[in-house]
XYZ file of C-alpha atoms in Angstrom:
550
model
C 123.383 91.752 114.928
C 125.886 92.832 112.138
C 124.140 91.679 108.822
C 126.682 90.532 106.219
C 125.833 92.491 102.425
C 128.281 92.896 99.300
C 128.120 94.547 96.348
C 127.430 92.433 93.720
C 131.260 92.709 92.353
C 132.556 91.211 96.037
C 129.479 88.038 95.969
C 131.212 86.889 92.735
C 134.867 86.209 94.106
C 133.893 85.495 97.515
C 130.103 84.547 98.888
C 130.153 80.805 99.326
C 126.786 81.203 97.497
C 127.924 83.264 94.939
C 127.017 82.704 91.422
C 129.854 79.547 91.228
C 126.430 78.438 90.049
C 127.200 80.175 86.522
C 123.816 79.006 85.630
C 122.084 81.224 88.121
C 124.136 84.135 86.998
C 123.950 83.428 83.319
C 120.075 83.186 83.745
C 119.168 86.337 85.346
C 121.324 88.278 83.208
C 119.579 87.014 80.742
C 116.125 87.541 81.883
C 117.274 91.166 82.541
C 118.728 91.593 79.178
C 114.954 90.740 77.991
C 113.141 93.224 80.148
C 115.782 96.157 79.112
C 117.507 95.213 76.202
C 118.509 98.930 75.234
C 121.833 100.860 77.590
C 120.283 104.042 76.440
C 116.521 103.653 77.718
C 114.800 103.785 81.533
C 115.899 100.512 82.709
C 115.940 98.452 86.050
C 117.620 97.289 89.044
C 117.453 94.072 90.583
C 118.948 92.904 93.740
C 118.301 88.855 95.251
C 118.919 87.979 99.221
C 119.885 84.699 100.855
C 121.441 83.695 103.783
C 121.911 87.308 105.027
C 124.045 88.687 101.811
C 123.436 90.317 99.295
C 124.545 88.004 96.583
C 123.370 89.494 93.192
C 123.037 93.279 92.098
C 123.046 94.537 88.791
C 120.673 96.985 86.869
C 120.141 97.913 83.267
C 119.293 100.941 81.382
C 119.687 104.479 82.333
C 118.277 106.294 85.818
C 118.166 109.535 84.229
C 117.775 110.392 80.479
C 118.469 113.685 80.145
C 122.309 113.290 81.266
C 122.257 109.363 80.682
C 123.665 108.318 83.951
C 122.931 104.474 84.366
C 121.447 102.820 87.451
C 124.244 102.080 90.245
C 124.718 99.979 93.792
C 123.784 102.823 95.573
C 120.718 104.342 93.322
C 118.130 105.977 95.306
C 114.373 104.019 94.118
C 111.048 105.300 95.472
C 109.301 102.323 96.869
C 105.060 103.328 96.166
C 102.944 101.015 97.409
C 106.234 99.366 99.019
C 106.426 101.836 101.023
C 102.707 100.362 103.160
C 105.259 98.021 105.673
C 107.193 100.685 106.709
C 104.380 102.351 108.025
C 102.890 99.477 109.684
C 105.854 99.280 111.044
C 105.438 102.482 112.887
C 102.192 101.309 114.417
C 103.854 97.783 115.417
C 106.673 99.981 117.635
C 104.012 101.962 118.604
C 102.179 98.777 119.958
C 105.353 97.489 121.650
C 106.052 100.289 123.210
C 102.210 100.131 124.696
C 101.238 103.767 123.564
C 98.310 102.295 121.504
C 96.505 98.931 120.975
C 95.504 97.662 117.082
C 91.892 96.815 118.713
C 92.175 100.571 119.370
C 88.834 102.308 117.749
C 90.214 104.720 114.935
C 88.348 107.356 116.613
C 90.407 107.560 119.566
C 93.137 109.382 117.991
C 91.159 110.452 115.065
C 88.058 112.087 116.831
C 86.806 113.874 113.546
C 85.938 110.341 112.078
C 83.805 109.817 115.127
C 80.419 110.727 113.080
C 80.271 106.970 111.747
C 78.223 104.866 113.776
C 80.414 101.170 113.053
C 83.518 100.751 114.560
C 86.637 100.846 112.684
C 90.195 99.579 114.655
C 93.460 100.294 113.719
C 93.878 96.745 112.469
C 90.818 97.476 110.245
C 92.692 100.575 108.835
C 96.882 98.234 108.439
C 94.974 95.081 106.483
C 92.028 97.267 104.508
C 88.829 96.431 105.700
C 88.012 99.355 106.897
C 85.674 100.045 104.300
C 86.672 103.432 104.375
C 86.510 105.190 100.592
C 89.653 105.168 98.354
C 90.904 109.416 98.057
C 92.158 108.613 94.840
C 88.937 107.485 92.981
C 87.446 110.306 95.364
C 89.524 112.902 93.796
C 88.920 111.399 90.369
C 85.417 111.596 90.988
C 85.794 115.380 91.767
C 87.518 116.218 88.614
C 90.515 116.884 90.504
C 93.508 118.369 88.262
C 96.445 116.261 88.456
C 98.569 118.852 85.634
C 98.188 121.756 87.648
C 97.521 120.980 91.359
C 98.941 118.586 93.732
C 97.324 117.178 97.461
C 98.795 116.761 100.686
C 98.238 114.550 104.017
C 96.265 117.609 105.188
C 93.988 117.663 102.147
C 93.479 114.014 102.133
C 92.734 113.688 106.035
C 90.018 117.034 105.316
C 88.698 114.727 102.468
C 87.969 112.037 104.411
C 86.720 113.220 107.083
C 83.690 115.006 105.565
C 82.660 111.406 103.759
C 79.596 110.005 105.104
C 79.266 106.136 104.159
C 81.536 103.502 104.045
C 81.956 100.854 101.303
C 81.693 97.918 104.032
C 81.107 96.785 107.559
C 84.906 97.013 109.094
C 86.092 94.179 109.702
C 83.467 92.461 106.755
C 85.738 92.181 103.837
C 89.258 93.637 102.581
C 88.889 96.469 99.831
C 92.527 97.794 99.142
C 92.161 101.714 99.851
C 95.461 103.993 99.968
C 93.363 106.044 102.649
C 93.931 103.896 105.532
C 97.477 104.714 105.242
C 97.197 107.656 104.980
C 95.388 107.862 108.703
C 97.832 105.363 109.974
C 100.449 107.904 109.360
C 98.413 110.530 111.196
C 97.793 107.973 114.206
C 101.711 107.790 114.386
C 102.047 111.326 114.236
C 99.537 112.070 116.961
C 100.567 109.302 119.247
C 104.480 109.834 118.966
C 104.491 113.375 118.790
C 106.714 113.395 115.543
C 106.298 113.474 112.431
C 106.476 109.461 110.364
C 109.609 110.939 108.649
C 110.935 111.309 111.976
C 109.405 108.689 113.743
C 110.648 106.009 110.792
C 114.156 107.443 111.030
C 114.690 107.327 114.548
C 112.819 103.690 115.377
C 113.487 101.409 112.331
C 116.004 103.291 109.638
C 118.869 104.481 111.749
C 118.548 101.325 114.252
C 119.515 99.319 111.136
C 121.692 101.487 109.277
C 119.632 101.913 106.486
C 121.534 104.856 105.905
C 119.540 105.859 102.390
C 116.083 105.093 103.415
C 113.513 108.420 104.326
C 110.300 109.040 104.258
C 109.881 111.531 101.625
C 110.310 115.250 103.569
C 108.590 117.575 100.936
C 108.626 118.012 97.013
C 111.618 120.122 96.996
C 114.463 117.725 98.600
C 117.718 117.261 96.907
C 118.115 113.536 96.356
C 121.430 113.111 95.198
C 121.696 109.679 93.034
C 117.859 109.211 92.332
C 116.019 107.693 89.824
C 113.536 109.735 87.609
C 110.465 107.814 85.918
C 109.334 107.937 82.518
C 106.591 106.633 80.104
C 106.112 105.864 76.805
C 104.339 107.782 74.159
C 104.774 107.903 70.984
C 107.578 106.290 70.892
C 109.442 108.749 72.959
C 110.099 108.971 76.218
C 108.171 111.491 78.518
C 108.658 112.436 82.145
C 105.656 112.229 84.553
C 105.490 115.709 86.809
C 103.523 115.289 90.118
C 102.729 118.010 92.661
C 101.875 115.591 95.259
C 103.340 115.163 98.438
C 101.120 112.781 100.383
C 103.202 109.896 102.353
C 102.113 106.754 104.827
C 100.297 105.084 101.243
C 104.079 105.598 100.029
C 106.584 108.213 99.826
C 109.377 105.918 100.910
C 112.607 106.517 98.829
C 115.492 103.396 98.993
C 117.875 101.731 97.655
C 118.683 97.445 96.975
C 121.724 97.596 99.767
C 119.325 99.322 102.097
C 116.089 96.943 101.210
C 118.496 93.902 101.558
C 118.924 94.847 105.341
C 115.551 95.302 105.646
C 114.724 91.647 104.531
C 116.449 90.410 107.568
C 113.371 91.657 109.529
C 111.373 88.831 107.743
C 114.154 86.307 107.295
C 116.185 85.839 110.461
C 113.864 84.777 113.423
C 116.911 86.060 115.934
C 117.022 89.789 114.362
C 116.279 91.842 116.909
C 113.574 93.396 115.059
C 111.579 90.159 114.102
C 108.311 91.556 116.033
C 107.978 93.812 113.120
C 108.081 90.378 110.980
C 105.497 88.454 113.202
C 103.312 92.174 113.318
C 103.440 92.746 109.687
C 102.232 89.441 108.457
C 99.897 88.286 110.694
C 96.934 87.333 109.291
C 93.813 88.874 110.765
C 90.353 86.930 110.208
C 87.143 88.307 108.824
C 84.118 89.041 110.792
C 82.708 85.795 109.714
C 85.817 83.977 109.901
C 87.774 83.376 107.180
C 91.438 84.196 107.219
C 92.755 87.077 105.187
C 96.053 86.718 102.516
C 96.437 90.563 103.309
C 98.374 91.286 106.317
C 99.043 94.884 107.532
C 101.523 96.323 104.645
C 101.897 93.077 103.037
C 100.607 89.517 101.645
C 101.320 86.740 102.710
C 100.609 84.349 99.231
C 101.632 80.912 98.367
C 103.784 80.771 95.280
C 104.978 77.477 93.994
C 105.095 75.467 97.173
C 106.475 78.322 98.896
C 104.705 80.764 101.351
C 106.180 84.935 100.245
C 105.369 88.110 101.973
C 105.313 90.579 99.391
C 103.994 93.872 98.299
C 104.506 95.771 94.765
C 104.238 99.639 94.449
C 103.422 101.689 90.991
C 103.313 105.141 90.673
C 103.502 107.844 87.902
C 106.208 105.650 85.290
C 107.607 103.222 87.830
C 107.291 100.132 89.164
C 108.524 98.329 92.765
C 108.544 94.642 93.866
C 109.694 93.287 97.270
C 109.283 89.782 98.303
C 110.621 87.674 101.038
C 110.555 83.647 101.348
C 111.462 82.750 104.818
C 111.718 78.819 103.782
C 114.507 79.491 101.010
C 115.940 82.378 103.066
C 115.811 84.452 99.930
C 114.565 87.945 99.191
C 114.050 89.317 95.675
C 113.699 93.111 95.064
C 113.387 94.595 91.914
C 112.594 98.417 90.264
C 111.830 99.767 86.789
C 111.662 103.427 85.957
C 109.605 102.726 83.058
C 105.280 102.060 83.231
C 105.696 99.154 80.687
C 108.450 97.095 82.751
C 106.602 95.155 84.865
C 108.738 94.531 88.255
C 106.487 92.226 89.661
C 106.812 89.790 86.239
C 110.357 90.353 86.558
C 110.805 89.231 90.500
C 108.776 86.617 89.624
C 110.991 85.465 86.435
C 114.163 85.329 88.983
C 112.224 83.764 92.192
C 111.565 80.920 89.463
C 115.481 80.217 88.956
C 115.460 79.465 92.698
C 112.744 77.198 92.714
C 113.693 74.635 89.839
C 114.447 72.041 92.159
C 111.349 71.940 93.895
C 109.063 72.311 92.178
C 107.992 68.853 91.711
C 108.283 68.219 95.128
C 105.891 71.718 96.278
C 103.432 72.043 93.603
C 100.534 70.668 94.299
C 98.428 70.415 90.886
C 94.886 69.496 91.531
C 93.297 66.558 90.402
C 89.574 68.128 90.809
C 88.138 68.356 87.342
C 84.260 69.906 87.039
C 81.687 68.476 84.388
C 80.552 70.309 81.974
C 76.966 70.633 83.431
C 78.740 72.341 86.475
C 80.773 74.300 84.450
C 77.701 75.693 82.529
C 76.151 76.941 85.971
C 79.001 79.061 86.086
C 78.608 81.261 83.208
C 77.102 84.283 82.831
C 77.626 87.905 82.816
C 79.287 89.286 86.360
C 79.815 92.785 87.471
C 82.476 94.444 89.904
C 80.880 95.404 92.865
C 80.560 99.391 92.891
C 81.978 99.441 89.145
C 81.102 99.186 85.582
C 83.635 96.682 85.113
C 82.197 93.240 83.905
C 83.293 89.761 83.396
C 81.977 87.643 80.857
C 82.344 83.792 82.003
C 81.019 81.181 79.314
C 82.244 78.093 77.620
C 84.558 77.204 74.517
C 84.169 73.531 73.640
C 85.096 71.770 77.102
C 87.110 74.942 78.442
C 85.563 77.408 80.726
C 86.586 80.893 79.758
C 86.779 84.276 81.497
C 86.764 87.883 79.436
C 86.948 91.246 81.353
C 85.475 94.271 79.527
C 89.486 95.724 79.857
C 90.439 92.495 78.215
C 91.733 91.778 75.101
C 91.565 88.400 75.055
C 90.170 85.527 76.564
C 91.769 83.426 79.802
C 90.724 79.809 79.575
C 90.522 78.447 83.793
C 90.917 75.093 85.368
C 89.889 73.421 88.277
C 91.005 73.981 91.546
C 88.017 72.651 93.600
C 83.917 72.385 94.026
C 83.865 76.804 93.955
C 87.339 77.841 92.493
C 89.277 77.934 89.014
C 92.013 79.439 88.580
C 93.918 80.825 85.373
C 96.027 78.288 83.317
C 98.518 80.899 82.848
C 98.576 82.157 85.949
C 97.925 79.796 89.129
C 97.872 82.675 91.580
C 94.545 84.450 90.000
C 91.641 82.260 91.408
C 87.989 83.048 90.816
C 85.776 81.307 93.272
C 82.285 81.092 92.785
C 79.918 81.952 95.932
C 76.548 80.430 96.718
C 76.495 81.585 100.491
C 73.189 83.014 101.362
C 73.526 87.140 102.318
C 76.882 87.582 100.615
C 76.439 90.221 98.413
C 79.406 88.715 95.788
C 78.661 85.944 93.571
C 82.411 85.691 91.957
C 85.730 86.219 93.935
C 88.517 87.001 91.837
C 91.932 86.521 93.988
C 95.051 88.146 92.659
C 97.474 87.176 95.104
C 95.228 88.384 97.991
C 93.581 91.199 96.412
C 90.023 90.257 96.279
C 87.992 91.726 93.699
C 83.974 91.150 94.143
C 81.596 90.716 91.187
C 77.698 89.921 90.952
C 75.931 88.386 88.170
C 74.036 90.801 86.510
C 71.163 90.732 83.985
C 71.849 93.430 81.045
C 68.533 95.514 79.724
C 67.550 94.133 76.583
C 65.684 97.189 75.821
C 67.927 100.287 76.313
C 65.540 103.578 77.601
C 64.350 104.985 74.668
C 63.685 108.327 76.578
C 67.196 109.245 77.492
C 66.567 113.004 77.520
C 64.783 112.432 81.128
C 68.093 111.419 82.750
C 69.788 115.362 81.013
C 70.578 117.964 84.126
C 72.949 119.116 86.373
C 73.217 116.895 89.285
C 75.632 118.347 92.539
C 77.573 115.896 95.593
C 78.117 117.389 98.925
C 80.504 115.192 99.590
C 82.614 116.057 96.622
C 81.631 119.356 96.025
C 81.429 119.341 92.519
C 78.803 119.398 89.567
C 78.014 116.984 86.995
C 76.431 117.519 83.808
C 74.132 114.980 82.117
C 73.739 115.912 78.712
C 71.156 114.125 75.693
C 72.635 114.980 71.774
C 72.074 112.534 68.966
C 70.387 109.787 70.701
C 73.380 109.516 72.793
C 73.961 110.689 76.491
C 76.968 112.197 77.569
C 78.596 112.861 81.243
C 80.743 116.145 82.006
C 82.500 117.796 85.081
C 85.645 119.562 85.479
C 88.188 118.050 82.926
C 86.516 115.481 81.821
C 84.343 116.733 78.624
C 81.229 114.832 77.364
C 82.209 110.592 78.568
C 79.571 109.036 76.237
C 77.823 106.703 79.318
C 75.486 103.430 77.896
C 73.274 101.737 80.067
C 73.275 98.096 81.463
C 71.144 97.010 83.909
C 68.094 99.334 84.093
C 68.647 103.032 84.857
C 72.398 101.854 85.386
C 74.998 103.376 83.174
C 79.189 103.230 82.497
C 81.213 104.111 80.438
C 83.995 101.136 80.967
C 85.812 103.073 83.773
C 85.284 101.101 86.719
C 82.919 103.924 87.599
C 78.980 103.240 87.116
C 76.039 105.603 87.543
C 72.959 104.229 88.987
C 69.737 106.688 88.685
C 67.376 107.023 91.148
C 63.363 107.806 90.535
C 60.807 109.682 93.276
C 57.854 107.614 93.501
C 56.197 108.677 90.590
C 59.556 107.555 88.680
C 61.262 110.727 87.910
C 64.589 110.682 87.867
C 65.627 112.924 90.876
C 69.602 111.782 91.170
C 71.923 109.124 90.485
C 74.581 107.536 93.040
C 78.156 106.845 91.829
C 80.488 104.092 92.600
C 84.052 103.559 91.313
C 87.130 101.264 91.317
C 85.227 98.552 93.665
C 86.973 101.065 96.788
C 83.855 104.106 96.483
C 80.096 103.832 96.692
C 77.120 105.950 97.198
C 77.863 109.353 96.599
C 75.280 110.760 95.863
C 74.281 113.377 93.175
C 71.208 115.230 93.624
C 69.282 116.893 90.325
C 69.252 120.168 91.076
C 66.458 122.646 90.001
């Protein structure tokens, strides 16, 4: 099938879709022009899909600031996170060619994750449940040194393997972990016989001409026409240096012309590659039922009447978006080479322009309204499961109200239904409130199918007094590192490699954080000393423990 795509110069004069519309034009120019206002800055690039062409490219800012070339048509973007579908991909060919099955047991092709006792599939590993622990809040944990040291597939795969728990049941609930894609990539490597970067360019990028997509060969490739990343600081711009090469979690490089192809996948039913569509965003269920919004390398979320698949990548200074809606026949991708341009905002902004017309007709806005009584029963003071982060829900006049320890500000919430609110300036966040009996989460915050878990927790009102009893040196196996527990001034203080004396405060009894997402729970012999303390981070790591050494 010979897909139809112009340059955004062509789709003016000619696509009987083009922007005749001036308004459509006019408008994302516009909304660009907002995001990037300066020709001499890290910019964007923006490219929108329907009917199988390519019908708006343009970009803003510079790709590189040293010799201030501007973005192009053709400028090479690294996808991130983006970068999950092409490697479920893999595994879907895989599947179709019958050289593995998704209800395959992980262990089968991985044999040195065999010591855990619960089964984890391959499906558990493409839509995150396998409650396998996240390697980059492992390597946090470990000190790791991001300035001066890099890691690799290898070091990852050696990482996990000598782990010993799991944050979950497989299968029990989805916990978004950049691991499992990393493994994925090593099941496609061990089953194929090649390498992903091989496999990926010789059964999905040179089948559909995506002539300037690759996985990411090593650190030291020549990528003519690329975009660098940069952040902010001081109000100056800095590069980001990484010594990482680890691909399958990302490492896809691309361009808009090449992602525009790759749309068709999800938008035309008769492209010969549509299993990958139907693969990709099938929705597995949980073990006790409930259908999933993650699907294996993407979501599948309503938005404004609309179903999308979609995924968004971020890595060190950039940002990626992709999204596809099958029922408009319209695909939005967007980039930013700069931390503080949010891509996923800005795809958002433009899907908007498309949806005007319908919106009255899609929305549904619910009519449920709570009482103030049942309101009240909602508030309280919630935790992240295996985190320090907490979530303070309580009342303002008639207005339930919802404050993260990150946040700034307040978000007020309306009703949805009997369990859920969701934010009035943002529909797609939902918190549902839980009363099922043995489900560890009391509060289900949904941000477009990434489900973060909170309890309600009951904070100390009287602090330990004796803090010096928790000071030591405490040592993981798991991570192979030392942590030191110091007491000065009333005060106690956490240190291991670079990271010097984190002042830590306690919550809940003999818990303690330091607002990090990362909480340290001590544990007492049965005579109550303190003997170690286990540490859980990011909502994607818990129970590693940390023993007091003598």
């Amino acid at each position: 099938m010979k897909i139809k795509l112009y340059l955004s110069a062509i789709c003016y004069l000619i696509s009987s879709f083009s922007f005749a519309q001036p308004k459509f034009e006019k408008a994302i120019e516009q909304i660009l022009d907002h995001y990037a206002p300066s020709k001499l800055e890290p910019g964007l690039t923006v490219g929108v899909v329907q009917n199988g062409e390519l019908i708006f490219q343009a970009s803003r800012g510079l790709m590189n600031l040293e010799y201030k070339l501007p973005f192009n048509d053709s400028t090479i973007i690294p996808l991130a996170s983006v970068s999950k579908q092409f490697t479920s991909a893999c595994i879907g060919i895989l599947a179709k060619q019958n050289k593995l099955s998704i209800d395959d047991e992980v262990s089968k092709y991985i044999p040195e994750l065999s010591h855990f006792q619960e089964s984890i599939q391959i499906r558990h590993l493409l839509n995150h449940t396998s409650g396998l622990r996240n390697h980059n809040v492992l390597l946090n944990l470990s000190g790791f040194d991001y300035k001066h040291r890099g890691y690799t597939n290898k070091m990852i795969q050696e990482l996990s393997f000598k782990q010993k728990g799991l944050n979950n049941t497989p299968g029990e609930k989805m916990l978004y972990t950049n691991t499992n894609y990393v493994l994925l990539a090593l099941i496609v490597e061990r089953v194929s016989g090649l390498s992903i970067v091989e496999f990926a360019e010789q059964e999905i990028f040179k089948p559909l001409t995506m002539d300037r997509t690759f996985f990411s060969k090593d650190l030291e490739d020549v990528i003519e026409n690329r975009a660098y990343s940069y952040y902010r600081q001081w109000e100056k711009f800095k590069q980001p240096k990484s010594l990482t090469h680890c691909i399958g979690a990302g490492g896809v490089g691309s361009t808009i012309q090449d992602l525009a192809k790759w749309s068709q996948v999800f938008l035309d039913p008769k492209h010969p590659f549509s299993f990958l569509k139907e693969f990709i965003t099938d929705l597995d269920t949980l073990n006790n039922g409930t259908q999933m919004k993650h699907a294996r390398g993407m979501f599948v979320s309503p938005y404004k009447g609309v179903t999308t698949y979609n995924h968004s990548g971020r890595g060190l200074g950039m940002r990626s978006q992709f999204i596809c809606i099958p029922d408009k026949q319209l695909a939005i991708i967007t980039f930013t080479n700069a931390e503080h341009l949010n891509a996923v905002n800005l795809s958002y902004e433009v899907l908007d322009l498309f949806l005007e017309g319908n919106l009255k007709e899609n929305q549904r806005i619910s009519s449920f309204k709570h009482s103030n009584l049942e309101l009240k029963r909602f508030t309280g003071t919630y935790q992240e499961l295996n985190s320090d982060l907490r979530m303070n829900i309580f009342m303002e006049k008639d207005t339930l109200k919802a404050q993260s320890s990150f946040g700034q500000e307040a978000t007020a919430l309306v009703s949805q239904n009997a369990r859920s609110l969701s934010r009035i300036d943002n529909p797609s966040v939902v918190y549902t409130f839980s009363k099922e009996v043995n489900q560890d989460a009391d509060l289900l915050v949904d941000f477009g199918g990434a489900i973060f878990y909170f309890e309600r927790i009951q904070l100390t009102t009287q602090p330990n007094q004796n803090l010096a009893e928790y000071a030591g040196n405490y040592y993981s196996q798991e991570l192979d590192v030392t942590y030191l527990i110091s007491h000065k001034n009333d005060k106690l203080y956490l240190s291991y490699p670079n990271q010097e004396e984190i002042e830590i405060k306690e919550g809940a009894v003999d818990t303690f954080g330091a607002n990090q997402r990362t909480k340290y729970t001590f544990k007492r012999n049965i005579i109550g000393e303190v003997v170690a303390f286990e540490v859980a981070s990011e909502g994607t790591v818990k129970e590693i423990v940390f023993e007091l050494m003598d």
